[in-house]
PDB file of C-alpha atoms and ligand atoms in Angstrom:
ATOM      1  CA  MET A 559      18.225  12.421  14.191  1.00 60.00           C
ATOM      2  CA  ALA A 560      15.433  14.923  14.232  1.00 71.00           C
ATOM      3  CA  VAL A 561      13.086  14.156  11.131  1.00 81.00           C
ATOM      4  CA  LYS A 562      12.421  17.413   8.839  1.00 89.00           C
ATOM      5  CA  ALA A 563       8.639  18.601   8.856  1.00 96.00           C
ATOM      6  CA  ILE A 564       7.277  17.820   5.849  1.00 97.00           C
ATOM      7  CA  LYS A 565       4.286  19.455   3.921  1.00 98.00           C
ATOM      8  CA  TYR A 566       1.646  16.862   2.413  1.00 98.00           C
ATOM      9  CA  GLY A 567      -1.490  16.250   0.763  1.00 98.00           C
ATOM     10  CA  VAL A 568      -4.231  13.786   1.140  1.00 98.00           C
ATOM     11  CA  VAL A 569      -6.016  11.817  -1.912  1.00 98.00           C
ATOM     12  CA  GLY A 570      -9.167  10.474  -0.345  1.00 98.00           C
ATOM     13  CA  TYR A 571      -8.762  12.621   2.790  1.00 98.00           C
ATOM     14  CA  SER A 572     -12.458  11.502   3.943  1.00 98.00           C
ATOM     15  CA  GLY A 573     -12.009   8.177   3.573  1.00 98.00           C
ATOM     16  CA  ARG A 574     -11.147   5.489   6.533  1.00 97.00           C
ATOM     17  CA  MET A 575      -7.135   5.599   5.550  1.00 97.00           C
ATOM     18  CA  GLY A 576      -7.444   9.329   4.463  1.00 98.00           C
ATOM     19  CA  GLN A 577      -8.605  10.016   8.230  1.00 98.00           C
ATOM     20  CA  GLU A 578      -5.641   7.533   9.483  1.00 98.00           C
ATOM     21  CA  VAL A 579      -3.061   9.050   7.885  1.00 98.00           C
ATOM     22  CA  ALA A 580      -4.029  12.784   8.251  1.00 98.00           C
ATOM     23  CA  LYS A 581      -3.920  11.915  12.399  1.00 98.00           C
ATOM     24  CA  LEU A 582      -0.948  10.199  12.367  1.00 98.00           C
ATOM     25  CA  PHE A 583       1.038  13.014   9.966  1.00 98.00           C
ATOM     26  CA  ASP A 584      -0.189  15.538  11.843  1.00 98.00           C
ATOM     27  CA  ARG A 585       0.596  14.203  15.234  1.00 97.00           C
ATOM     28  CA  SER A 586       4.215  13.571  13.926  1.00 97.00           C
ATOM     29  CA  GLY A 587       4.313  17.218  12.928  1.00 97.00           C
ATOM     30  CA  HIS A 588       4.000  17.434   9.440  1.00 98.00           C
ATOM     31  CA  GLU A 589       1.431  19.839   7.841  1.00 98.00           C
ATOM     32  CA  LEU A 590      -1.535  19.171   6.105  1.00 98.00           C
ATOM     33  CA  VAL A 591      -1.830  21.465   2.801  1.00 98.00           C
ATOM     34  CA  LEU A 592      -4.006  19.818   0.295  1.00 98.00           C
ATOM     35  CA  THR A 593      -7.127  17.555   0.572  1.00 98.00           C
ATOM     36  CA  SER A 594      -8.718  15.953  -2.188  1.00 98.00           C
ATOM     37  CA  ASP A 595     -11.549  13.400  -2.554  1.00 97.00           C
ATOM     38  CA  LEU A 596     -14.743  13.232  -4.423  1.00 97.00           C
ATOM     39  CA  ALA A 597     -16.293  16.393  -2.972  1.00 97.00           C
ATOM     40  CA  GLY A 598     -13.265  18.119  -4.549  1.00 97.00           C
ATOM     41  CA  THR A 599      -9.766  19.196  -3.873  1.00 98.00           C
ATOM     42  CA  GLU A 600      -8.784  22.234  -1.870  1.00 98.00           C
ATOM     43  CA  CYS A 601      -4.971  23.275  -1.866  1.00 98.00           C
ATOM     44  CA  LYS A 602      -3.407  26.062   0.848  1.00 97.00           C
ATOM     45  CA  ALA A 603       0.416  25.634  -0.452  1.00 98.00           C
ATOM     46  CA  LYS A 604       2.356  23.066  -2.503  1.00 97.00           C
ATOM     47  CA  PRO A 605       2.881  19.686  -1.278  1.00 98.00           C
ATOM     48  CA  ASP A 606       6.162  17.939  -0.928  1.00 98.00           C
ATOM     49  CA  VAL A 607       4.160  14.484  -0.688  1.00 98.00           C
ATOM     50  CA  LEU A 608       1.062  13.627  -2.017  1.00 98.00           C
ATOM     51  CA  VAL A 609      -0.189  10.132   0.199  1.00 98.00           C
ATOM     52  CA  ASP A 610      -3.172   8.311  -2.110  1.00 98.00           C
ATOM     53  CA  PHE A 611      -5.582   5.840  -0.507  1.00 98.00           C
ATOM     54  CA  SER A 612      -8.494   6.478  -3.143  1.00 98.00           C
ATOM     55  CA  SER A 613      -9.755   4.554  -5.525  1.00 97.00           C
ATOM     56  CA  HIS A 614      -8.285   3.883  -9.073  1.00 97.00           C
ATOM     57  CA  ALA A 615     -11.047   6.481 -10.447  1.00 97.00           C
ATOM     58  CA  ALA A 616      -8.493   9.224  -9.016  1.00 98.00           C
ATOM     59  CA  LEU A 617      -5.343   8.147 -10.030  1.00 98.00           C
ATOM     60  CA  ALA A 618      -5.576  10.467 -13.460  1.00 98.00           C
ATOM     61  CA  GLY A 619      -6.082  13.574 -10.997  1.00 98.00           C
ATOM     62  CA  THR A 620      -3.687  12.138  -8.521  1.00 98.00           C
ATOM     63  CA  ILE A 621      -1.358  12.258 -11.062  1.00 98.00           C
ATOM     64  CA  GLU A 622      -2.044  15.511 -12.552  1.00 98.00           C
ATOM     65  CA  LEU A 623      -1.639  17.455  -8.769  1.00 98.00           C
ATOM     66  CA  CYS A 624       1.525  15.598  -8.566  1.00 98.00           C
ATOM     67  CA  GLY A 625       2.674  17.282 -11.910  1.00 97.00           C
ATOM     68  CA  VAL A 626       1.326  20.630 -10.893  1.00 97.00           C
ATOM     69  CA  HIS A 627       2.788  20.768  -7.254  1.00 97.00           C
ATOM     70  CA  LYS A 628       6.097  18.851  -8.271  1.00 97.00           C
ATOM     71  CA  ALA A 629       5.268  16.897  -5.589  1.00 98.00           C
ATOM     72  CA  ALA A 630       6.375  13.201  -4.761  1.00 98.00           C
ATOM     73  CA  LEU A 631       3.743  10.824  -4.371  1.00 98.00           C
ATOM     74  CA  VAL A 632       2.827   7.622  -2.229  1.00 98.00           C
ATOM     75  CA  ILE A 633       0.272   5.367  -3.250  1.00 98.00           C
ATOM     76  CA  GLY A 634      -1.451   2.456  -1.198  1.00 98.00           C
ATOM     77  CA  THR A 635      -5.040   2.517  -3.363  1.00 97.00           C
ATOM     78  CA  THR A 636      -5.863  -1.215  -4.345  1.00 95.00           C
ATOM     79  CA  ALA A 637      -7.165  -2.575  -7.596  1.00 94.00           C
ATOM     80  CA  LEU A 638      -4.725  -1.108  -9.826  1.00 96.00           C
ATOM     81  CA  GLY A 639      -4.590  -2.356 -13.695  1.00 95.00           C
ATOM     82  CA  GLU A 640      -1.437  -2.863 -16.052  1.00 96.00           C
ATOM     83  CA  GLU A 641      -2.802   0.895 -17.234  1.00 97.00           C
ATOM     84  CA  HIS A 642      -2.187   2.330 -13.848  1.00 98.00           C
ATOM     85  CA  PHE A 643       1.148   1.106 -13.346  1.00 98.00           C
ATOM     86  CA  ALA A 644       2.089   2.326 -17.127  1.00 98.00           C
ATOM     87  CA  ARG A 645       0.811   5.764 -15.689  1.00 98.00           C
ATOM     88  CA  LEU A 646       2.873   5.004 -12.422  1.00 98.00           C
ATOM     89  CA  ARG A 647       5.515   4.206 -14.051  1.00 98.00           C
ATOM     90  CA  ASP A 648       5.626   7.622 -16.376  1.00 98.00           C
ATOM     91  CA  LEU A 649       5.218   9.622 -13.067  1.00 98.00           C
ATOM     92  CA  GLY A 650       8.186   7.879 -11.612  1.00 98.00           C
ATOM     93  CA  LYS A 651      10.498   9.573 -14.692  1.00 98.00           C
ATOM     94  CA  GLU A 652       9.294  12.593 -13.404  1.00 98.00           C
ATOM     95  CA  THR A 653       9.379  12.538  -9.419  1.00 98.00           C
ATOM     96  CA  ALA A 654       9.566   9.892  -6.337  1.00 98.00           C
ATOM     97  CA  VAL A 655       6.730   7.551  -6.265  1.00 98.00           C
ATOM     98  CA  VAL A 656       6.052   4.389  -3.638  1.00 98.00           C
ATOM     99  CA  GLN A 657       3.700   2.058  -4.632  1.00 98.00           C
ATOM    100  CA  SER A 658       2.705  -0.862  -2.397  1.00 97.00           C
ATOM    101  CA  PHE A 659      -0.888  -2.850  -1.720  1.00 95.00           C
ATOM    102  CA  ASN A 660       0.214  -2.861   1.815  1.00 95.00           C
ATOM    103  CA  PHE A 661       2.310  -0.931   3.984  1.00 98.00           C
ATOM    104  CA  ALA A 662       2.466  -2.897   6.696  1.00 98.00           C
ATOM    105  CA  THR A 663       6.094  -3.888   7.492  1.00 97.00           C
ATOM    106  CA  GLY A 664       5.133  -7.662   8.499  1.00 97.00           C
ATOM    107  CA  VAL A 665       3.073  -7.999   5.249  1.00 97.00           C
ATOM    108  CA  ASN A 666       6.596  -6.913   3.255  1.00 96.00           C
ATOM    109  CA  VAL A 667       8.378  -9.027   4.929  1.00 96.00           C
ATOM    110  CA  LEU A 668       6.136 -12.010   4.219  1.00 98.00           C
ATOM    111  CA  LYS A 669       6.580 -11.121   0.594  1.00 97.00           C
ATOM    112  CA  MET A 670      10.214 -11.692   0.985  1.00 96.00           C
ATOM    113  CA  ILE A 671      10.134 -14.749   2.647  1.00 98.00           C
ATOM    114  CA  LEU A 672       7.388 -16.135  -0.275  1.00 98.00           C
ATOM    115  CA  ARG A 673       9.637 -15.142  -3.133  1.00 98.00           C
ATOM    116  CA  GLU A 674      12.444 -16.612  -1.262  1.00 98.00           C
ATOM    117  CA  TYR A 675      11.113 -19.914  -0.142  1.00 98.00           C
ATOM    118  CA  ALA A 676       7.643 -20.667  -2.041  1.00 98.00           C
ATOM    119  CA  PRO A 677       9.888 -22.010  -4.708  1.00 98.00           C
ATOM    120  CA  LEU A 678      11.048 -25.058  -1.869  1.00 98.00           C
ATOM    121  CA  LEU A 679       7.348 -26.073  -1.632  1.00 98.00           C
ATOM    122  CA  SER A 680       6.174 -26.095  -5.520  1.00 97.00           C
ATOM    123  CA  ASP A 681       4.946 -29.613  -5.108  1.00 98.00           C
ATOM    124  CA  TRP A 682       2.731 -28.595  -2.380  1.00 98.00           C
ATOM    125  CA  ASP A 683      -0.832 -27.212  -2.374  1.00 98.00           C
ATOM    126  CA  LEU A 684      -1.117 -23.265  -1.907  1.00 98.00           C
ATOM    127  CA  GLU A 685      -3.998 -20.967  -1.258  1.00 98.00           C
ATOM    128  CA  ILE A 686      -4.174 -17.777  -0.099  1.00 98.00           C
ATOM    129  CA  GLU A 687      -6.883 -16.468   2.572  1.00 98.00           C
ATOM    130  CA  GLU A 688      -7.701 -13.219   3.216  1.00 98.00           C
ATOM    131  CA  THR A 689     -10.512 -11.731   5.939  1.00 98.00           C
ATOM    132  CA  HIS A 690     -11.620  -7.694   5.544  1.00 98.00           C
ATOM    133  CA  HIS A 691     -14.037  -5.133   7.109  1.00 97.00           C
ATOM    134  CA  ASN A 692     -17.411  -5.724   5.012  1.00 98.00           C
ATOM    135  CA  LYS A 693     -16.796  -1.800   3.376  1.00 97.00           C
ATOM    136  CA  LYS A 694     -14.188  -3.640   1.426  1.00 95.00           C
ATOM    137  CA  LYS A 695     -14.916  -3.088  -2.259  1.00 93.00           C
ATOM    138  CA  ASP A 696     -12.426  -4.926  -4.287  1.00 94.00           C
ATOM    139  CA  ALA A 697     -11.894  -8.585  -4.213  1.00 97.00           C
ATOM    140  CA  PRO A 698      -9.315 -10.078  -3.867  1.00 97.00           C
ATOM    141  CA  SER A 699      -7.624  -7.932  -1.710  1.00 97.00           C
ATOM    142  CA  GLY A 700      -4.212  -5.856  -3.217  1.00 94.00           C
ATOM    143  CA  THR A 701      -2.218  -7.908  -0.542  1.00 96.00           C
ATOM    144  CA  ALA A 702      -3.668 -11.494  -1.598  1.00 97.00           C
ATOM    145  CA  ILE A 703      -2.516 -10.188  -5.225  1.00 96.00           C
ATOM    146  CA  LEU A 704       0.713  -9.104  -3.912  1.00 95.00           C
ATOM    147  CA  LEU A 705       1.510 -12.393  -1.769  1.00 98.00           C
ATOM    148  CA  ARG A 706       0.590 -14.614  -5.290  1.00 98.00           C
ATOM    149  CA  ASP A 707       2.975 -12.922  -6.926  1.00 96.00           C
ATOM    150  CA  ALA A 708       5.737 -13.234  -4.616  1.00 97.00           C
ATOM    151  CA  ALA A 709       4.923 -17.132  -4.464  1.00 98.00           C
ATOM    152  CA  GLY A 710       5.340 -17.092  -8.228  1.00 97.00           C
ATOM    153  CA  ARG A 711       2.439 -19.187  -8.421  1.00 96.00           C
ATOM    154  CA  ASN A 712      -1.637 -18.563  -9.716  1.00 96.00           C
ATOM    155  CA  CYS A 713      -2.696 -20.242  -6.672  1.00 98.00           C
ATOM    156  CA  PRO A 714      -6.230 -19.801  -5.454  1.00 98.00           C
ATOM    157  CA  THR A 715      -7.278 -16.835  -3.146  1.00 98.00           C
ATOM    158  CA  HIS A 716     -10.128 -16.600  -0.688  1.00 98.00           C
ATOM    159  CA  SER A 717     -11.782 -13.539   0.165  1.00 98.00           C
ATOM    160  CA  LEU A 718     -13.907 -13.362   3.295  1.00 98.00           C
ATOM    161  CA  ARG A 719     -15.840  -9.672   4.444  1.00 98.00           C
ATOM    162  CA  LEU A 720     -16.637  -9.594   7.982  1.00 98.00           C
ATOM    163  CA  GLY A 721     -17.275  -6.841  10.218  1.00 98.00           C
ATOM    164  CA  GLY A 722     -14.536  -4.287  10.905  1.00 97.00           C
ATOM    165  CA  VAL A 723     -11.488  -6.405  10.430  1.00 97.00           C
ATOM    166  CA  PRO A 724      -8.340  -4.205   8.950  1.00 96.00           C
ATOM    167  CA  GLY A 725      -6.901  -6.727   7.130  1.00 97.00           C
ATOM    168  CA  ASP A 726      -5.617 -10.746   7.525  1.00 98.00           C
ATOM    169  CA  HIS A 727      -3.698 -12.689   5.114  1.00 98.00           C
ATOM    170  CA  THR A 728      -2.815 -16.237   5.271  1.00 98.00           C
ATOM    171  CA  ALA A 729      -0.766 -18.463   2.742  1.00 98.00           C
ATOM    172  CA  HIS A 730      -1.483 -21.870   3.409  1.00 98.00           C
ATOM    173  CA  PHE A 731       0.646 -24.548   2.519  1.00 98.00           C
ATOM    174  CA  ALA A 732      -0.102 -28.117   2.297  1.00 98.00           C
ATOM    175  CA  ASN A 733       0.962 -31.626   1.215  1.00 98.00           C
ATOM    176  CA  ASP A 734      -0.345 -34.967   2.228  1.00 98.00           C
ATOM    177  CA  GLY A 735       1.901 -35.335   5.621  1.00 98.00           C
ATOM    178  CA  GLU A 736       1.987 -31.632   6.318  1.00 98.00           C
ATOM    179  CA  VAL A 737       0.345 -28.141   6.565  1.00 98.00           C
ATOM    180  CA  LEU A 738       2.128 -24.874   7.038  1.00 98.00           C
ATOM    181  CA  SER A 739       0.290 -21.606   7.400  1.00 98.00           C
ATOM    182  CA  LEU A 740       1.832 -17.978   7.454  1.00 98.00           C
ATOM    183  CA  THR A 741      -0.423 -15.351   8.810  1.00 98.00           C
ATOM    184  CA  HIS A 742      -0.030 -11.614   9.137  1.00 98.00           C
ATOM    185  CA  ARG A 743      -2.846  -9.678  10.899  1.00 98.00           C
ATOM    186  CA  ALA A 744      -3.487  -5.842  11.057  1.00 98.00           C
ATOM    187  CA  LEU A 745      -4.192  -4.976  14.580  1.00 97.00           C
ATOM    188  CA  SER A 746      -5.465  -1.723  13.157  1.00 97.00           C
ATOM    189  CA  ARG A 747      -5.391   1.050  10.059  1.00 96.00           C
ATOM    190  CA  ASN A 748      -3.011   2.656  12.046  1.00 97.00           C
ATOM    191  CA  VAL A 749      -0.132   0.263  10.890  1.00 97.00           C
ATOM    192  CA  PHE A 750      -0.683   1.440   7.258  1.00 97.00           C
ATOM    193  CA  ALA A 751      -0.556   4.838   8.006  1.00 98.00           C
ATOM    194  CA  LEU A 752       2.595   4.293   9.994  1.00 98.00           C
ATOM    195  CA  GLY A 753       4.283   2.905   6.713  1.00 98.00           C
ATOM    196  CA  ALA A 754       2.796   5.466   4.662  1.00 98.00           C
ATOM    197  CA  LEU A 755       4.661   8.048   7.081  1.00 98.00           C
ATOM    198  CA  ARG A 756       7.845   6.156   6.442  1.00 97.00           C
ATOM    199  CA  ALA A 757       7.299   5.875   2.445  1.00 98.00           C
ATOM    200  CA  ALA A 758       6.448   9.676   2.437  1.00 98.00           C
ATOM    201  CA  LEU A 759       9.502  10.565   4.283  1.00 97.00           C
ATOM    202  CA  PHE A 760      11.507   8.451   2.029  1.00 97.00           C
ATOM    203  CA  ALA A 761       9.868   9.947  -1.212  1.00 97.00           C
ATOM    204  CA  ALA A 762      10.305  13.464   0.202  1.00 96.00           C
ATOM    205  CA  HIS A 763      14.184  13.124  -0.668  1.00 94.00           C
ATOM    206  CA  ALA A 764      14.166  10.057  -2.955  1.00 96.00           C
ATOM    207  CA  GLN A 765      15.567  10.406  -6.724  1.00 97.00           C
ATOM    208  CA  LYS A 766      12.940  10.521  -9.207  1.00 97.00           C
ATOM    209  CA  GLY A 767      11.665   6.608 -10.187  1.00 98.00           C
ATOM    210  CA  LEU A 768       9.019   4.157  -8.991  1.00 98.00           C
ATOM    211  CA  TYR A 769       9.533   2.059  -5.570  1.00 98.00           C
ATOM    212  CA  THR A 770       8.044   0.080  -3.724  1.00 97.00           C
ATOM    213  CA  PHE A 771       7.569  -0.491   0.271  1.00 97.00           C
ATOM    214  CA  GLU A 772      10.469  -3.434   0.312  1.00 95.00           C
ATOM    215  CA  ASP A 773      12.788  -0.599  -1.552  1.00 96.00           C
ATOM    216  CA  VAL A 774      12.031   1.815   1.705  1.00 96.00           C
ATOM    217  CA  LEU A 775      12.425  -0.935   4.155  1.00 94.00           C
ATOM    218  CA  LYS A 776      15.864  -1.976   2.826  1.00 91.00           C
ATOM    219  CA  HIS A 777      17.056   1.872   2.484  1.00 86.00           C
ATOM    220  CA  GLY A 778      16.098   1.698   6.673  1.00 71.00           C
ATOM    221  CA  MET A 779      13.881   4.494   6.519  1.00 62.00           C
TER     222      MET A 779
HETATM  223  P1  NAD B1402     -12.821   4.461   1.686  1.00 83.60           P
HETATM  224  O1  NAD B1402     -13.899   4.057   1.002  1.00 83.60           O
HETATM  225  O2  NAD B1402     -12.849   4.609   3.263  1.00 83.60           O
HETATM  226  O3  NAD B1402     -12.084   5.943   1.236  1.00 83.60           O
HETATM  227  C1  NAD B1402     -11.992   6.020  -0.406  1.00 83.60           C
HETATM  228  C2  NAD B1402     -11.822   7.953  -0.207  1.00 83.60           C
HETATM  229  O4  NAD B1402     -11.045   7.871  -1.842  1.00 83.60           O
HETATM  230  C3  NAD B1402     -12.843   8.702  -0.175  1.00 83.60           C
HETATM  231  O5  NAD B1402     -12.320   9.977   0.725  1.00 83.60           O
HETATM  232  C4  NAD B1402     -13.660   9.244  -1.159  1.00 83.60           C
HETATM  233  O6  NAD B1402     -13.784  10.386  -1.362  1.00 83.60           O
HETATM  234  C5  NAD B1402     -12.266   9.470  -2.087  1.00 83.60           C
HETATM  235  N1  NAD B1402     -12.157   8.754  -3.725  1.00 83.60           N
HETATM  236  C6  NAD B1402     -13.434   7.646  -4.092  1.00 83.60           C
HETATM  237  N2  NAD B1402     -13.139   7.811  -5.283  1.00 83.60           N
HETATM  238  C7  NAD B1402     -12.427   9.282  -5.650  1.00 83.60           C
HETATM  239  C8  NAD B1402     -12.398   9.955  -7.352  1.00 83.60           C
HETATM  240  N3  NAD B1402     -12.471   9.175  -8.307  1.00 83.60           N
HETATM  241  N4  NAD B1402     -11.723  10.904  -6.897  1.00 83.60           N
HETATM  242  C9  NAD B1402     -10.855  11.208  -5.693  1.00 83.60           C
HETATM  243  N5  NAD B1402     -11.208  10.828  -4.727  1.00 83.60           N
HETATM  244  C10 NAD B1402     -11.916   9.481  -5.012  1.00 83.60           C
HETATM  245  O7  NAD B1402     -11.915   3.990   1.924  1.00 83.60           O
HETATM  246  P2  NAD B1402     -10.558   3.171   2.569  1.00 83.60           P
HETATM  247  O8  NAD B1402     -10.787   2.155   3.002  1.00 83.60           O
HETATM  248  O9  NAD B1402     -10.285   4.443   3.122  1.00 83.60           O
HETATM  249  O10 NAD B1402      -9.686   2.805   1.349  1.00 83.60           O
HETATM  250  C11 NAD B1402      -9.132   3.552   0.251  1.00 83.60           C
HETATM  251  C12 NAD B1402      -8.272   2.807  -0.535  1.00 83.60           C
HETATM  252  O11 NAD B1402      -6.874   2.422   0.113  1.00 83.60           O
HETATM  253  C13 NAD B1402      -8.452   1.213  -1.019  1.00 83.60           C
HETATM  254  O12 NAD B1402      -8.248   0.599  -2.543  1.00 83.60           O
HETATM  255  C14 NAD B1402      -8.021   0.241  -0.117  1.00 83.60           C
HETATM  256  O13 NAD B1402      -8.022  -0.894  -0.616  1.00 83.60           O
HETATM  257  C15 NAD B1402      -6.178   0.736  -0.079  1.00 83.60           C
HETATM  258  N6  NAD B1402      -5.841   0.562   1.628  1.00 83.60           N
HETATM  259  C16 NAD B1402      -4.742   0.315   1.036  1.00 83.60           C
HETATM  260  C17 NAD B1402      -3.879   0.182   2.225  1.00 83.60           C
HETATM  261  C18 NAD B1402      -2.391  -0.323   2.134  1.00 83.60           C
HETATM  262  O14 NAD B1402      -1.827  -0.771   3.036  1.00 83.60           O
HETATM  263  N7  NAD B1402      -1.867  -0.117   0.637  1.00 83.60           N
HETATM  264  C19 NAD B1402      -4.094  -0.242   3.367  1.00 83.60           C
HETATM  265  C20 NAD B1402      -5.549   0.039   3.784  1.00 83.60           C
HETATM  266  C21 NAD B1402      -6.382   0.310   2.283  1.00 83.60           C
END
């Protein structure tokens, strides 16, 4: 079935992820109508969906833009706290919002595996290790927090900041006789843009509400 082209905006347009999103969405036939970043906002038409990979400091502005344009939101920005989630829940009463600290399909499947099976290893040690490029501002990564929450334990996390790594995560389980390590590696930022595109196509037609990327995967988008 042909996918209907959407009009979209990017918050964090000049950033690494913003550029990756714009490249993929444009290649897929969708129309960029709004850009926003620290340099300001430019808008040439009403977007159906805003895609935000920027900073938690941009959230108030992003929510305002969604209100003005009655646009849905896909947000991958990390380092969001409870006050930011409260605002996203409020926005979800007005429009469709998809939030995920990681838009890679494999990470979301790893999250489901941990939620289901980590309780079977509740008497094993668990530590989460993440490696990202040396420009990443937050630590631990949003994904390490997401995996820790899925495992249901406040386990230690370890952050390495090395070169240009897009994002590696491992959940290490061990007892006296066994080690079980579950690893996800993103080979490029394109995987996050692909997930954001899937989420944007879902959000453009979804009922209002706050969704996870897992919801998008389960809807078969
Ligand atoms: P970056 O530093 O390359 O780009 C940040 C962008 O946000 C820039 O365009 C900057 O101008 C803009 N920005 C910063 N503060 C702003 C503000 N107050 N108002 C408006 N715009 C502002 O960062 P990046 O590597 O592209 O990552 C962006 C975010 O996406 C980070 O939070 C990162 O952790 C997250 N991320 C999420 C996923 C995911 O799958 N959820 C994947 C990769 C990165």
